[in-house]
Amino acid sequence: MKLKNKVAIVTGAARGIGKAIALIFLREGGKLAIIDSDREKLEILRKESEKEKKEVMVIPCDITKSSEVNGMVDQVYKTLGRIDILVNNAGIIRRGTIETVREEDWDRVIEVNLKGTFNCCKAVAGIMKQQGYGKIVNVSSIAGKVGDITSAPGYGSSKAGIDALTKTLARQLAQYGINVNAVSPHAIETEMSAQWSEERRKEVIASIPLGRLGKPEDVAEAVLFLVSDEASFITGEILDVNGGALMD
Ligand SMILES: NC(=O)c1ccc[n+]([C@@H]2O[C@H](COP(=O)([O-])OP(=O)(O)OC[C@H]3O[C@@H](n4cnc5c(N)ncnc54)[C@H](O)[C@@H]3O)[C@@H](O)[C@H]2O)c1
């Protein structure tokens, strides 16, 4: 078990990639706080975990609100005694072009994806520093490296911001035993990518050397590696999980 007794916070874990990360962390013996703003889905998860007698905290929290994030981190720290791992997975996407996108969509995407990630990093940094130990993994996107023609401009911009934030925090926190990395997925089968037309789906698969879409578990296993002690000499890395669509 790679995460025996490690305390982990996973944001956006009510569904999709975040849920897969949470399940894989549990498999590896982690103690988990599942964070999401979707209260209905969280309630279903809470009932499931109670039925299966899994030890997880299920906490509703909008990561764009620093007061909620600070309260959530406080609650986890007081209950579980440490915070070893933070996975900033929560994110949203909007479609459109520079001409059609609305200003409020730009603002919301930057607010959730970039500021939300910043809020969570800021809330755990002091605790991890005191522990002399911490692993932060941010969930970015290929769109942050090469742009994207179908998502509205804020999405790739927020993810490029996450890549820069990851490297900045990796430099600032390395001296305290804290590793900060990111995964950069592409074309993972979740509700986010279910919005694609059949034509777009075929186009995307044709552009992936491994010839298939990714599964949430493909991303989750890469995150597990980055938070494990096997990756202790890796920091500031933006790890591609994209079937070979971009090799950089
Ligand atoms: N699916 C893909 O193909 C793909 C590709 C590259 C990157 N990503 C990234 O992976 C991450 C997860 O994507 P997914 O496909 O599982 O998405 P998803 O939409 O299925 O899940 C995202 C989760 O984040 C939660 N969330 C949204 N706003 C929030 C907020 N303000 N506070 C707390 N939680 C919030 C949602 O309720 C949801 O449960 C995102 O950051 C996304 O940008 C996804």
Coordinates of C-alpha atoms and ligand atoms in Angstrom, one line a residue:
M1 CA 0.0 0.0 0.0
K2 CA 1.7 3.2 -1.2
L3 CA -0.3 5.7 0.8
K4 CA -0.8 3.8 4.2
N5 CA -2.0 6.4 6.7
K6 CA -1.3 9.3 4.4
V7 CA -3.9 12.1 4.6
A8 CA -5.0 13.4 1.2
I9 CA -7.4 16.1 0.1
V10 CA -8.8 15.6 -3.4
T11 CA -10.9 18.4 -5.0
G12 CA -13.6 17.9 -7.6
A13 CA -13.8 14.3 -6.4
A14 CA -17.6 13.8 -6.7
R15 CA -17.2 12.4 -10.3
G16 CA -14.9 11.9 -13.2
I17 CA -11.1 12.0 -12.8
G18 CA -11.3 13.2 -9.2
K19 CA -13.5 10.3 -8.2
A20 CA -11.0 7.9 -9.8
I21 CA -8.1 9.5 -7.9
A22 CA -10.1 9.2 -4.6
L23 CA -10.8 5.5 -5.2
I24 CA -7.2 4.7 -6.1
F25 CA -5.9 6.6 -3.0
L26 CA -8.4 4.5 -0.9
R27 CA -7.1 1.3 -2.5
E28 CA -3.6 2.4 -1.5
G29 CA -4.6 2.9 2.2
G30 CA -4.9 6.7 2.2
K31 CA -7.1 8.6 4.6
L32 CA -9.2 10.8 2.4
A33 CA -11.1 14.1 2.3
I34 CA -13.3 14.3 -0.8
I35 CA -14.1 17.9 -1.7
D36 CA -16.6 19.2 -4.3
S37 CA -19.1 22.0 -4.8
D38 CA -21.8 19.5 -6.0
R39 CA -23.6 18.7 -2.8
E40 CA -26.0 16.2 -4.4
K41 CA -23.3 14.0 -5.8
L42 CA -21.3 14.3 -2.6
E43 CA -24.3 13.1 -0.6
I44 CA -24.5 10.0 -2.8
L45 CA -20.8 9.4 -2.3
R46 CA -21.1 9.8 1.5
K47 CA -23.9 7.2 1.7
E48 CA -21.8 4.8 -0.5
S49 CA -18.8 5.1 1.6
E50 CA -20.8 4.7 4.8
K51 CA -22.3 1.5 3.4
E52 CA -18.9 0.2 2.5
K53 CA -17.5 1.4 5.9
K54 CA -14.8 3.4 4.2
E55 CA -13.1 6.0 6.3
V56 CA -13.5 9.2 4.2
M57 CA -14.5 12.8 5.0
V58 CA -16.9 14.2 2.5
I59 CA -16.9 18.0 2.5
P60 CA -18.9 20.4 0.3
C61 CA -16.6 23.3 -0.6
D62 CA -16.5 25.9 -3.4
I63 CA -12.8 26.2 -4.1
T64 CA -13.2 29.8 -5.4
K65 CA -14.1 31.0 -1.9
S66 CA -10.9 31.2 0.2
S67 CA -13.0 31.3 3.5
E68 CA -14.6 27.9 2.6
V69 CA -11.3 26.5 1.5
N70 CA -9.6 27.6 4.8
G71 CA -12.5 26.1 6.8
M72 CA -12.3 22.8 4.9
V73 CA -8.5 22.5 5.4
D74 CA -9.0 23.3 9.1
Q75 CA -11.6 20.7 9.5
V76 CA -9.4 18.0 7.8
Y77 CA -6.3 18.9 9.8
K78 CA -8.2 18.9 13.1
T79 CA -9.9 15.6 12.3
L80 CA -7.1 13.6 10.7
G81 CA -4.1 15.4 12.3
R82 CA -2.0 16.0 9.1
I83 CA -2.3 16.9 5.5
D84 CA 0.2 15.0 3.4
I85 CA -1.3 15.3 0.0
L86 CA -3.4 17.9 -1.9
V87 CA -4.7 17.1 -5.4
N88 CA -6.2 20.1 -7.1
N89 CA -8.4 18.4 -9.6
A90 CA -11.6 20.5 -9.6
G91 CA -12.0 22.4 -12.9
I92 CA -14.6 23.6 -15.4
I93 CA -14.6 24.2 -19.2
R94 CA -16.5 26.6 -21.4
R95 CA -16.9 26.4 -25.2
G96 CA -16.5 29.2 -27.6
T97 CA -14.2 31.5 -29.5
I98 CA -12.7 34.9 -28.6
E99 CA -15.8 36.5 -30.4
T100 CA -18.5 34.4 -28.8
V101 CA -17.2 33.9 -25.3
R102 CA -18.8 36.0 -22.6
E103 CA -16.7 38.0 -20.1
E104 CA -18.4 36.2 -17.2
D105 CA -17.4 32.8 -18.7
W106 CA -13.7 34.0 -18.9
D107 CA -13.9 35.1 -15.3
R108 CA -15.5 31.9 -14.0
V109 CA -13.1 29.6 -15.7
I110 CA -10.1 31.5 -14.4
E111 CA -11.7 31.8 -11.0
V112 CA -12.4 28.0 -10.6
N113 CA -9.4 26.6 -12.4
L114 CA -6.6 29.0 -11.5
K115 CA -7.7 30.9 -8.4
G116 CA -9.3 27.8 -6.9
T117 CA -6.0 25.9 -7.2
F118 CA -4.2 28.9 -5.7
N119 CA -6.6 29.0 -2.8
C120 CA -6.1 25.4 -1.9
C121 CA -2.3 25.5 -2.3
K122 CA -2.2 28.6 0.0
A123 CA -4.4 26.9 2.6
V124 CA -2.2 23.8 3.0
A125 CA 1.3 25.3 2.5
G126 CA 1.8 26.4 6.1
I127 CA 0.7 23.0 7.4
M128 CA 2.9 21.1 5.0
K129 CA 5.9 23.4 5.8
Q130 CA 5.5 22.7 9.5
Q131 CA 5.4 18.9 8.8
G132 CA 8.4 19.2 6.6
Y133 CA 6.5 17.0 4.2
G134 CA 3.9 17.5 1.5
K135 CA 2.9 16.5 -2.0
I136 CA 0.8 18.8 -4.2
V137 CA -0.4 17.7 -7.6
N138 CA -2.4 20.0 -9.9
V139 CA -4.5 18.8 -12.7
S140 CA -3.7 20.8 -15.7
S141 CA -4.5 20.1 -19.4
I142 CA -2.7 19.7 -22.8
A143 CA -4.6 22.9 -23.6
G144 CA -2.3 24.8 -21.3
K145 CA 0.7 23.8 -23.4
V146 CA -0.7 24.0 -27.0
G147 CA -4.0 25.8 -26.8
D148 CA -7.3 24.3 -27.9
I149 CA -9.6 25.2 -30.8
T150 CA -12.9 24.1 -29.2
S151 CA -12.7 25.4 -25.6
A152 CA -13.1 29.0 -24.9
P153 CA -9.8 31.0 -24.5
G154 CA -10.0 31.0 -20.7
Y155 CA -9.6 27.3 -20.4
G156 CA -6.1 26.9 -21.9
S157 CA -5.1 30.2 -20.3
S158 CA -6.1 28.9 -16.8
K159 CA -4.2 25.7 -17.4
A160 CA -1.1 27.5 -18.6
G161 CA -1.4 29.5 -15.4
I162 CA -1.6 26.3 -13.4
D163 CA 1.6 25.0 -15.1
A164 CA 3.4 28.3 -14.1
L165 CA 1.9 28.2 -10.5
T166 CA 3.1 24.6 -10.2
K167 CA 6.7 25.5 -11.1
T168 CA 6.7 28.6 -8.9
L169 CA 5.4 26.7 -5.9
A170 CA 7.8 23.8 -6.6
R171 CA 10.7 26.3 -6.4
Q172 CA 9.3 28.1 -3.3
L173 CA 8.4 25.0 -1.3
A174 CA 11.2 22.6 -2.2
Q175 CA 13.3 23.7 0.8
Y176 CA 10.5 22.5 3.2
G177 CA 10.3 18.9 1.8
I178 CA 7.2 19.7 -0.4
N179 CA 7.0 18.4 -4.0
V180 CA 4.7 20.3 -6.3
N181 CA 3.9 18.7 -9.7
A182 CA 1.1 18.6 -12.3
V183 CA -0.5 16.1 -14.6
S184 CA -1.4 17.3 -18.1
P185 CA -4.2 15.0 -19.4
H186 CA -5.8 15.0 -22.8
A187 CA -9.1 13.4 -24.0
I188 CA -10.2 11.5 -20.9
E189 CA -13.6 9.9 -21.0
T190 CA -15.7 11.9 -18.4
E191 CA -18.8 14.1 -18.4
M192 CA -16.5 17.0 -19.5
S193 CA -15.5 15.2 -22.7
A194 CA -19.0 13.7 -23.2
Q195 CA -20.0 17.1 -24.7
W196 CA -18.0 16.3 -27.9
S197 CA -19.9 15.5 -31.1
E198 CA -19.2 12.1 -32.7
E199 CA -17.2 13.8 -35.4
R200 CA -15.0 15.6 -32.8
R201 CA -14.5 12.3 -30.9
K202 CA -13.3 10.5 -34.1
E203 CA -11.0 13.4 -34.9
V204 CA -9.5 13.3 -31.4
I205 CA -8.9 9.6 -31.4
A206 CA -7.2 9.8 -34.8
S207 CA -4.8 12.3 -33.3
I208 CA -3.7 10.1 -30.5
P209 CA -0.9 7.7 -31.3
L210 CA -2.1 5.1 -28.8
G211 CA -5.4 5.1 -30.7
R212 CA -7.9 5.5 -27.8
L213 CA -9.4 8.0 -25.4
G214 CA -7.9 8.0 -21.9
K215 CA -9.7 6.6 -18.8
P216 CA -10.0 8.5 -15.5
E217 CA -7.9 5.7 -14.0
D218 CA -5.0 6.5 -16.5
V219 CA -4.8 10.0 -14.9
A220 CA -5.3 8.7 -11.4
E221 CA -2.4 6.2 -11.6
A222 CA -0.1 9.0 -12.8
V223 CA -1.2 11.2 -9.8
L224 CA -0.6 8.3 -7.5
F225 CA 3.0 8.0 -8.8
L226 CA 3.6 11.7 -8.3
V227 CA 2.3 11.7 -4.7
S228 CA 4.2 8.4 -3.8
D229 CA 7.6 8.4 -2.2
E230 CA 9.0 6.7 -5.3
A231 CA 8.7 10.2 -6.9
S232 CA 10.4 12.1 -4.1
F233 CA 13.1 13.5 -6.5
I234 CA 10.5 14.9 -8.9
T235 CA 9.2 18.5 -8.5
G236 CA 8.1 21.1 -10.9
E237 CA 7.2 18.4 -13.5
I238 CA 4.1 18.8 -15.8
L239 CA 3.5 15.1 -16.6
D240 CA 1.7 14.4 -19.9
V241 CA -1.1 11.8 -19.7
N242 CA -2.2 12.0 -23.3
G243 CA -1.6 8.8 -25.3
G244 CA 1.2 10.4 -27.1
A245 CA -0.9 13.3 -28.6
L246 CA 1.9 15.7 -27.5
M247 CA 5.4 14.6 -26.9
D248 CA 7.4 17.4 -25.3
Ligands
LIG1 N1 -11.9 15.1 -19.2 C1 -10.8 15.5 -19.9 O1 -10.7 15.1 -21.1 C2 -9.8 16.4 -19.3 C3 -8.6 16.7 -20.1 C4 -7.6 17.5 -19.6 C5 -7.8 18.0 -18.3 N2 -8.9 17.7 -17.6 C6 -9.0 18.3 -16.2 O2 -9.2 17.3 -15.3 C7 -10.0 17.8 -14.2 C8 -11.2 16.9 -13.9 O3 -11.9 16.8 -15.1 P1 -13.2 15.9 -15.3 O4 -13.3 15.6 -16.8 O5 -13.2 14.8 -14.3 O6 -14.4 17.0 -15.0 P2 -15.8 16.8 -14.4 O7 -16.6 18.0 -14.9 O8 -16.4 15.4 -14.6 O9 -15.5 16.9 -12.8 C9 -15.1 18.1 -12.2 C10 -15.5 18.2 -10.8 O10 -15.1 19.5 -10.2 C11 -16.2 20.0 -9.5 N3 -16.1 21.4 -9.4 C12 -16.4 22.3 -10.3 N4 -16.3 23.6 -9.8 C13 -15.9 23.5 -8.5 C14 -15.7 24.4 -7.5 N5 -15.8 25.7 -7.7 N6 -15.4 23.9 -6.3 C15 -15.3 22.6 -6.0 N7 -15.5 21.7 -7.0 C16 -15.8 22.1 -8.2 C17 -17.4 19.5 -10.2 O11 -18.6 19.5 -9.4 C18 -17.1 18.1 -10.7 O12 -17.4 17.1 -9.7 C19 -10.4 19.2 -14.6 O13 -9.5 20.1 -13.9 C20 -10.2 19.3 -16.1 O14 -9.9 20.5 -16.6 C21 -9.9 16.9 -18.1

